[in-house]
Coordinates of C-alpha atoms in Angstrom, one line a residue:
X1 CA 5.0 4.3 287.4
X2 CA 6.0 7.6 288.4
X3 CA 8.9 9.8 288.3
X4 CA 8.9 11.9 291.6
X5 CA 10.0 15.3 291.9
X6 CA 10.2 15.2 295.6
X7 CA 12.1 12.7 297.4
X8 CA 9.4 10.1 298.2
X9 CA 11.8 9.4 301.1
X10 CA 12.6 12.6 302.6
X11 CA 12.5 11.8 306.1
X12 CA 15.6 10.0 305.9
X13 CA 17.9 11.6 307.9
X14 CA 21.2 12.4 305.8
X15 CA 23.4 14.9 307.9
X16 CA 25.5 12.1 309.1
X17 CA 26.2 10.7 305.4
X18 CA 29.0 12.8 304.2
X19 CA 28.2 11.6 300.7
X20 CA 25.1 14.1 300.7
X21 CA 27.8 17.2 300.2
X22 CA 28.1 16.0 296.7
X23 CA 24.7 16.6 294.8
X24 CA 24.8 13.3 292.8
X25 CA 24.2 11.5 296.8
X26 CA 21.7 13.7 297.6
X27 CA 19.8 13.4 294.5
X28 CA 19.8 9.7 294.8
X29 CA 19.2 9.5 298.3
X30 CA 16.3 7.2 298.4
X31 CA 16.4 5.8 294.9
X32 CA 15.1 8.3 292.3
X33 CA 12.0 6.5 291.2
X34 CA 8.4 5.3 293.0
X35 CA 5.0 3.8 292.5
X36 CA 2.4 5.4 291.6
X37 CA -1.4 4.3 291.5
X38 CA -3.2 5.6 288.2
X39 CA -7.1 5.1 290.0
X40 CA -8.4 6.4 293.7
X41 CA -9.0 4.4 296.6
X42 CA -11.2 7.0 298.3
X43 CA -13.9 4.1 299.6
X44 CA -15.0 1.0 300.2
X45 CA -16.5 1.1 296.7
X46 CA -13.3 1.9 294.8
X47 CA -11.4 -0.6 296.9
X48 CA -13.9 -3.5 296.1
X49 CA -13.7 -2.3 292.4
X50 CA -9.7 -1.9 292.5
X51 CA -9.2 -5.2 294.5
X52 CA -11.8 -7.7 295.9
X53 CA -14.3 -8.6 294.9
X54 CA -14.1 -6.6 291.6
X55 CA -11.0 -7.6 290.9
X56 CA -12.1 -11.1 290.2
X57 CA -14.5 -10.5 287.3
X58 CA -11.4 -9.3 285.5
X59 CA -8.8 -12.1 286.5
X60 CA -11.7 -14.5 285.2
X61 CA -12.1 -13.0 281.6
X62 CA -8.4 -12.7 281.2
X63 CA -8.1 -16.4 282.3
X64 CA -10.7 -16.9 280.0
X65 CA -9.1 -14.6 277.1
X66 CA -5.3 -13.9 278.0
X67 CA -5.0 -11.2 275.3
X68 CA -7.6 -9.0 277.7
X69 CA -4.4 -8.9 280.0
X70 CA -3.1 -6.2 277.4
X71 CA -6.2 -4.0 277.9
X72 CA -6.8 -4.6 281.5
X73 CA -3.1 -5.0 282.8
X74 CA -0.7 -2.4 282.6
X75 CA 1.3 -5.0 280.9
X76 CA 1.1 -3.8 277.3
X77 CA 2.3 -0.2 278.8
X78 CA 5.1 -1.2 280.6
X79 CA 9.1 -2.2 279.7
X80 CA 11.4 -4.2 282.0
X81 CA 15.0 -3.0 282.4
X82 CA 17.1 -6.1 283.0
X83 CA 20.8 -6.5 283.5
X84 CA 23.1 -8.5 285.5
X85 CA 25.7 -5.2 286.2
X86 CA 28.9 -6.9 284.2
X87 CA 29.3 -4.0 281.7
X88 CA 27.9 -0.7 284.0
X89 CA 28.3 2.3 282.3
X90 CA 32.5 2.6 282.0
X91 CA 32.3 1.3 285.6
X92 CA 32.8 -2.6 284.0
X93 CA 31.7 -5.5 286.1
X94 CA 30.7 -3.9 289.6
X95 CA 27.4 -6.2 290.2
X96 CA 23.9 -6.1 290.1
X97 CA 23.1 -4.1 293.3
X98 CA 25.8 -1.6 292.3
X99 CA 24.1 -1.1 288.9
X100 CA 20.5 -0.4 289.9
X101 CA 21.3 3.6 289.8
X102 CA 21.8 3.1 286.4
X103 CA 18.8 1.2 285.9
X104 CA 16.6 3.9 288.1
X105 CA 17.8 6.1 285.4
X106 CA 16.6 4.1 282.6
X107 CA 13.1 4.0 284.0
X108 CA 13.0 7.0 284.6
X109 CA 14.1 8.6 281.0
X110 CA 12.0 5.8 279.4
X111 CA 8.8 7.6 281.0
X112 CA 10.4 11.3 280.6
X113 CA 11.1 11.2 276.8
X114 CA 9.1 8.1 276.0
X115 CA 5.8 8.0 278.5
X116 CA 6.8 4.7 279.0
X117 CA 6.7 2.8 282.7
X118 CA 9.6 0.9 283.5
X119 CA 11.2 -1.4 286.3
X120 CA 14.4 -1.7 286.7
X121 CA 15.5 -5.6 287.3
X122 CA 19.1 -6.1 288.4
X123 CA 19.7 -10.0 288.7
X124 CA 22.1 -12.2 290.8
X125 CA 23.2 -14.3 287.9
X126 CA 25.3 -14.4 284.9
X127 CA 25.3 -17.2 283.1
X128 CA 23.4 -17.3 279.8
X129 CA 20.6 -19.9 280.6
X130 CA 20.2 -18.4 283.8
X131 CA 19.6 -15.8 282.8
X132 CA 17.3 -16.2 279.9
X133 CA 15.4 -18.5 281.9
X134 CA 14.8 -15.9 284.5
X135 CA 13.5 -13.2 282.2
X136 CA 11.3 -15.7 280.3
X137 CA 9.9 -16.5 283.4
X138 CA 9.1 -12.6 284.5
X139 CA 8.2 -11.7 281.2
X140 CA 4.4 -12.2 281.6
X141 CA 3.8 -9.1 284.0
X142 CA 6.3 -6.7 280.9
X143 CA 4.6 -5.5 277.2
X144 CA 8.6 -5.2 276.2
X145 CA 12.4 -6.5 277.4
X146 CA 14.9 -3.8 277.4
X147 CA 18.6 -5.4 278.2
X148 CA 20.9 -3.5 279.2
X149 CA 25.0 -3.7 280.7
X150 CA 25.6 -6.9 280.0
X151 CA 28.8 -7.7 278.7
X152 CA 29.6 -9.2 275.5
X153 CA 30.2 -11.9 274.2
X154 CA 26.8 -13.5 276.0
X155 CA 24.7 -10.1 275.9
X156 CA 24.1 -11.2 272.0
X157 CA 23.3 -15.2 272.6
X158 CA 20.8 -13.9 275.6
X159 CA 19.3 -11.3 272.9
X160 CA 18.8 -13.9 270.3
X161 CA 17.3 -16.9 273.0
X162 CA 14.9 -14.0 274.2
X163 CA 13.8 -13.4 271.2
X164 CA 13.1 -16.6 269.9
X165 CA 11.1 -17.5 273.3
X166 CA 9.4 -14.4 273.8
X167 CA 6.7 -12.8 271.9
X168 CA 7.1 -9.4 273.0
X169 CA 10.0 -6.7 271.8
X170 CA 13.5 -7.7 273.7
X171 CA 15.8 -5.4 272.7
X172 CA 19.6 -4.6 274.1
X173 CA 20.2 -0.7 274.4
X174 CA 23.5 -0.8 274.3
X175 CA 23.3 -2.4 270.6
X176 CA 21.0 -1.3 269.4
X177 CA 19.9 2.2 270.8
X178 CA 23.6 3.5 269.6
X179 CA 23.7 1.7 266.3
X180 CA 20.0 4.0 265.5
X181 CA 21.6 6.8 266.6
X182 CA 24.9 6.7 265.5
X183 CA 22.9 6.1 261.7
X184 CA 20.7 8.7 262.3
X185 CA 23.5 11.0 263.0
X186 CA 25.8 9.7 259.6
X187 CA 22.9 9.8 257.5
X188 CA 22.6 13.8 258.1
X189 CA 26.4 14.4 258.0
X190 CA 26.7 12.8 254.7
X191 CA 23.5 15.0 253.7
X192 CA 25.8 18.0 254.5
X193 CA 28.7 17.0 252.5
X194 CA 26.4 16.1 249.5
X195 CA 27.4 12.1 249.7
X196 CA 25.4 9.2 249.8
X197 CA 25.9 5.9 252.8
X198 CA 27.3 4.0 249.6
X199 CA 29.8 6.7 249.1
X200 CA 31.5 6.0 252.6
X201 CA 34.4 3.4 254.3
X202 CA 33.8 3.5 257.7
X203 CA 36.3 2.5 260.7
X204 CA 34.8 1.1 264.2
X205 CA 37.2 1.1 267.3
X206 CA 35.4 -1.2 269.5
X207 CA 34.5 -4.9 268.5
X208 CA 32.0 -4.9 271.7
X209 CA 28.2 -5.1 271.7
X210 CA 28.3 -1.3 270.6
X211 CA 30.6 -2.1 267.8
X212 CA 29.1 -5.1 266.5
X213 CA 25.6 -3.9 266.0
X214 CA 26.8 -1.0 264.8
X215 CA 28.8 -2.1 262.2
X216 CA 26.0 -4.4 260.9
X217 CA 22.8 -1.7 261.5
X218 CA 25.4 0.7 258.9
X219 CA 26.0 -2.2 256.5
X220 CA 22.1 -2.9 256.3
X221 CA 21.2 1.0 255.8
X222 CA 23.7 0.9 253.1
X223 CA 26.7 1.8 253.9
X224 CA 29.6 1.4 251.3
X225 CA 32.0 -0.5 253.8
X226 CA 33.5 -0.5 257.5
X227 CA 36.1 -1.7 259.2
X228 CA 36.2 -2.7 263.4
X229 CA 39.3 -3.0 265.0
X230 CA 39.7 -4.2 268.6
X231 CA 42.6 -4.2 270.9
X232 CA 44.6 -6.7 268.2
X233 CA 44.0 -4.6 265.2
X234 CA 41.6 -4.9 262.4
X235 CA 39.0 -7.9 262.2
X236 CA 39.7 -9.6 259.9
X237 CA 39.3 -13.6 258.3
X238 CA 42.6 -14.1 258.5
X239 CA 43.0 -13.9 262.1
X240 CA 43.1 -16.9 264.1
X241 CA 42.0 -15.5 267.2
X242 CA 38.7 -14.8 267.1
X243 CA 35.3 -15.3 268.9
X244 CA 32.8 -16.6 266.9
X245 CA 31.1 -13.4 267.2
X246 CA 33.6 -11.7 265.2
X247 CA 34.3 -14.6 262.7
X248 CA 30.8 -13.6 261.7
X249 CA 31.5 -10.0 261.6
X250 CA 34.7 -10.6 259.4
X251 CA 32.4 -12.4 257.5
X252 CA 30.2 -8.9 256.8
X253 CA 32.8 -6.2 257.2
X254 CA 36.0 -5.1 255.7
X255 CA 35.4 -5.3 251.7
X256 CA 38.5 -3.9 251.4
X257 CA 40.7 -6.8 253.0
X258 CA 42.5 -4.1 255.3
X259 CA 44.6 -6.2 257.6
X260 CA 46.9 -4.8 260.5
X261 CA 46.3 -1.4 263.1
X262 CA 43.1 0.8 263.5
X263 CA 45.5 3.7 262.5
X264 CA 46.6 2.2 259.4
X265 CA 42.7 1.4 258.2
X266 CA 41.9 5.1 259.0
X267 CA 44.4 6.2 256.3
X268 CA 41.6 7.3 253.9
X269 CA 39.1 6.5 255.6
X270 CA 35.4 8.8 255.3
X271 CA 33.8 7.7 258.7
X272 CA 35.0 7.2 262.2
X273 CA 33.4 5.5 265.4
X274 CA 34.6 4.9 268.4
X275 CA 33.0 2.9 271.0
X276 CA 35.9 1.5 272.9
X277 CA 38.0 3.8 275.1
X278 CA 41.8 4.7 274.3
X279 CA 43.0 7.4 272.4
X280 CA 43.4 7.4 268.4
X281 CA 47.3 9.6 267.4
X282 CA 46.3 12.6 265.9
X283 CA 48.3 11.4 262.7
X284 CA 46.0 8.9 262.0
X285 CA 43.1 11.3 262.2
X286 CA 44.9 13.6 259.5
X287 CA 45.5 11.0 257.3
X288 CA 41.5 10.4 257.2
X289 CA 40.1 11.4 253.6
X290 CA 38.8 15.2 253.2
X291 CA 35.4 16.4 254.7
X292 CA 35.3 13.0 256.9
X293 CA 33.5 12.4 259.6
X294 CA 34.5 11.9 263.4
X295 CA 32.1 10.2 265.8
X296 CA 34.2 9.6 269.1
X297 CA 31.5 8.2 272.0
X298 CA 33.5 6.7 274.6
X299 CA 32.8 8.7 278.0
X300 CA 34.1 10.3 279.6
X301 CA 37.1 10.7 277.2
X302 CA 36.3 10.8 274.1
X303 CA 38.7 8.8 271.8
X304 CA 39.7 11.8 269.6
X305 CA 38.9 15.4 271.9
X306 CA 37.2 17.2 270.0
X307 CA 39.2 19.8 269.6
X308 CA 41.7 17.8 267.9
X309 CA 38.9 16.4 265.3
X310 CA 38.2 20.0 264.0
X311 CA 41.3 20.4 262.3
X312 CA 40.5 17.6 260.0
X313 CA 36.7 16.5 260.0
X314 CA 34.1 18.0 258.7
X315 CA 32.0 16.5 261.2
X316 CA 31.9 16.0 265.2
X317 CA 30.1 14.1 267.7
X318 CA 30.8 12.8 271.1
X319 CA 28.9 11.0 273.8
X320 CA 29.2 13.7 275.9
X321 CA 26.5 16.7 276.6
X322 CA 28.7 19.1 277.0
X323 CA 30.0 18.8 273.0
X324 CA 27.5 19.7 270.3
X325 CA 26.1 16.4 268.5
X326 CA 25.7 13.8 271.7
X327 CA 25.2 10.7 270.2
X328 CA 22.9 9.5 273.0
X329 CA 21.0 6.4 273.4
X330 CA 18.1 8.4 275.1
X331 CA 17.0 9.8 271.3
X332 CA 16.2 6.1 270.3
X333 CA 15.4 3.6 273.3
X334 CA 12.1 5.9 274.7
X335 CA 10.5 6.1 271.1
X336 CA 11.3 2.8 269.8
X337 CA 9.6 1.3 273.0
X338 CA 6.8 3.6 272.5
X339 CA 6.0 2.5 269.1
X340 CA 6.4 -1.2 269.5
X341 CA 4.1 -0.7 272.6
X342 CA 1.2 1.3 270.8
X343 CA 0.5 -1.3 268.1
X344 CA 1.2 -4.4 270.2
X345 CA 4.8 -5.6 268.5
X346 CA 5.7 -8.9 268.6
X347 CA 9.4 -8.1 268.2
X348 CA 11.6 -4.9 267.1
X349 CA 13.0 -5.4 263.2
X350 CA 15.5 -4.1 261.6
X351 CA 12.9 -2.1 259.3
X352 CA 12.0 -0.7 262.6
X353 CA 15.1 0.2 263.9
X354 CA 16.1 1.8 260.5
X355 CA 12.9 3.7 260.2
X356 CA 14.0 4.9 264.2
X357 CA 17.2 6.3 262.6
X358 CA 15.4 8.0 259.8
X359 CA 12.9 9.9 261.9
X360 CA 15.7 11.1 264.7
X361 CA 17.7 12.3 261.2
X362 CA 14.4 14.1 260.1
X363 CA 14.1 15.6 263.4
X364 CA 17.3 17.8 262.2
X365 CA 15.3 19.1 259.2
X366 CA 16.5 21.7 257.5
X367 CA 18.6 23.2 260.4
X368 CA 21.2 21.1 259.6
X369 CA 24.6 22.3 260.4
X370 CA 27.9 20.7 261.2
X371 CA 27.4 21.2 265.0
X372 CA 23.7 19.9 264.3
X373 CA 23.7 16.4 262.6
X374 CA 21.5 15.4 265.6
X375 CA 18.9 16.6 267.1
X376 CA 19.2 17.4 271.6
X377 CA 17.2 15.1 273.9
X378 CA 15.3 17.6 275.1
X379 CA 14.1 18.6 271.5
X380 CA 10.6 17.5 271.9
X381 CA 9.6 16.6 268.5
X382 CA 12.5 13.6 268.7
X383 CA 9.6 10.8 270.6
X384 CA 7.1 11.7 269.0
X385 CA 8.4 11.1 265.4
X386 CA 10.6 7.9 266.4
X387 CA 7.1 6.6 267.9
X388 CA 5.2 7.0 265.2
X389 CA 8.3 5.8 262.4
X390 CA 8.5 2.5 264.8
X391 CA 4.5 1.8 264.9
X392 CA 4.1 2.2 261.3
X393 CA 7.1 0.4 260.1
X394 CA 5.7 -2.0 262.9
X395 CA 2.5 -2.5 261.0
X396 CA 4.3 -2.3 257.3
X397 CA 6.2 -5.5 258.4
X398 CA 3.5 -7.5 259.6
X399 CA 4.7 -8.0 263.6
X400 CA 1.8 -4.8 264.8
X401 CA -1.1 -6.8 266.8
X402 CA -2.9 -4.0 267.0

């Protein structure tokens, strides 16, 4: 699969579509992604080679020994991206059809920064078994299962069925990708202020599928403690509201037994992430502890602006491009896939993951800066070193097949 730099559907006519005066139409007019054949069909020789009746000494050996598909198939090369279009972007639930510019995307920066083909696979269901059952039943013709904009609660039980059915990586970006990037990101700010991940107390605005895996990636890398607040305040046992999602997580987080508002836990507090939207009161950023650290992703609006976060942190990042240190799935998702694809993975680990966020932090070397904790997508050592941290963490684990 190819991206195309010229419209493969040009032809269309588009002077009667007023949505062509704005660039992001025009660009998409089309779709922004095609097919691409990787051998010629010049001849009657190539075609009985490409299809019949060449085709059918290789159908028989794979019938004969399915792991030739890997070899013969584009199979072990190539990633399905698979959502159901309830959590879009910050669009929300707007639908699978709605969602597949988002999913073109995808594709398309998995084979820019990764070299890895991918479809895009919006589906017209949303329950959990539906949907599991669905991708189990595609996932013969994929080497990998990248999820993506579904909305929590279910986007962790269809994560965990997938992976328990499937023996290929499955592996939901907006988990995961931002929880290696996010640790990539800490681990080289708390290099600059001459701490250690044990040193810190972290704070999470967002109890989503962002939040979650974050908190739990920066608990299993070592982080001293953290904190995730949703829209009722701090999670913690002691609430009787909660989702058996973040019982768990109030199981894990919040060593220190902080109880009450996200403002009130930041008093003190050495990290900040937000991955939920709203605005955090410049007070409570002030009251945070000296030299701490503010990661605000939500987009377009950050949760603290940045300018705001200066006067008190020693560290910045946003979600946004336009702001130096863009946490940004894109540094993770690409390299990871690569990885798990060249030796074969059976599944993505956390030693994996964790050896992801290492590599991306290496990236920055000895550049690092405040306004550099993280390296730009467009740096192009960044897939290269997350591909090879992934395939040999892949192989120290014991899930490489090759």
């Amino acid at each position: 699969m190819a991206a195309e730099t010229v419209n493969p559907r040009s032809d269309i006519d588009t002077d009667s579509d007023a949505g062509d005066f704005d660039p992001a139409f025009a660009l998409h007019r089309g779709g922004k992604m095609a097919v691409q054949a990787t051998v010629p069909i010049r001849d009657k020789d190539d075609l009985s080679l490409a299809y019949t009746p060449g085709v059918a000494r290789v159908c028989t050996a794979i019938a004969e020994q399915p792991d030739l598909v890997n070899d013969y198939t584009w199979k072990s090369s190539v990633v399905a991206v698979v959502t159901d279009g309830t959590a879009v972007l910050g669009l929300g639930d707007i639908g699978p059809e709605a969602s597949l510019p988002v999913m073109e995307g995808k594709a398309i920066l998995f084979k820019q920064f990764g070299g890895v083909d991918a479809v895009p696979i919006a589906l017209a269901c949303t329950g959990v078994d539906e949907i599991v059952e669905t991708v189990v039943r595609l996932a013969p013709s994929f080497g990998g299962i990248n999820l993506e904009d579904i909305s929590a609660p279910r986007c962790f039980e269809i994560e965990r069925q997938l992976q328990e059915r499937l023996d290929i990586p499955v592996f939901h970006d907006d988990q995961h990708g931002t929880a290696v990037v996010t640790l990539a990101a800490l681990r080289n700010a708390a290099r600059l202020t001459g701490r250690e991940l044990g040193e810190l107390r972290g704070v999470i605005s967002g109890a989503g599928a962002a939040g979650v895996a974050i908190a739990k990636f920066l608990l299993e890398a070592g982080l001293g403690d953290v904190a995730v607040a949703d829209r009722k305040g701090i999670v913690s046992a002691d609430r009787d509201d909660l989702t058996p999602v973040k019982r768990e997580l109030a199981e894990l987080t919040n060593k220190a037994g902080l109880t009450g508002s996200l403002e009130s836990a930041l008093a003190g507090a050495d990290v900040f992430i937000g991955v939920s939207g709203g605005t955090v009161p410049e007070a409570a950023v002030a009251s945070m502890a000296k030299d701490a650290f503010v990661f605000a992703m939500a987009n377009p609006d950050p949760e603290v602006h940045p300018d705001v976060a200066h006067k008190y942190a020693a560290v910045v990042a946003t979600g946004r491009s336009d702001f130096p240190n863009q946490i940004n799935n894109v540094l993770a998702f690409p390299g990871i896939f690569a990885g798990a694809l060249q030796v074969r993975a059976s599944r993505i680990t956390e030693g994996m993951k964790i050896a992801a966020a290492d590599a991306l932090a290496a990236v920055v070397g000895e550049e690092l800066a405040a306004d550099y904790v993280i390296p730009s997508p467009f740096d192009p050592r960044v897939a290269p070193a997350v591909t090879a941290a992934v395939a040999a963490a892949a192989r120290a684990e014991g899930v490489a097949r090759r």
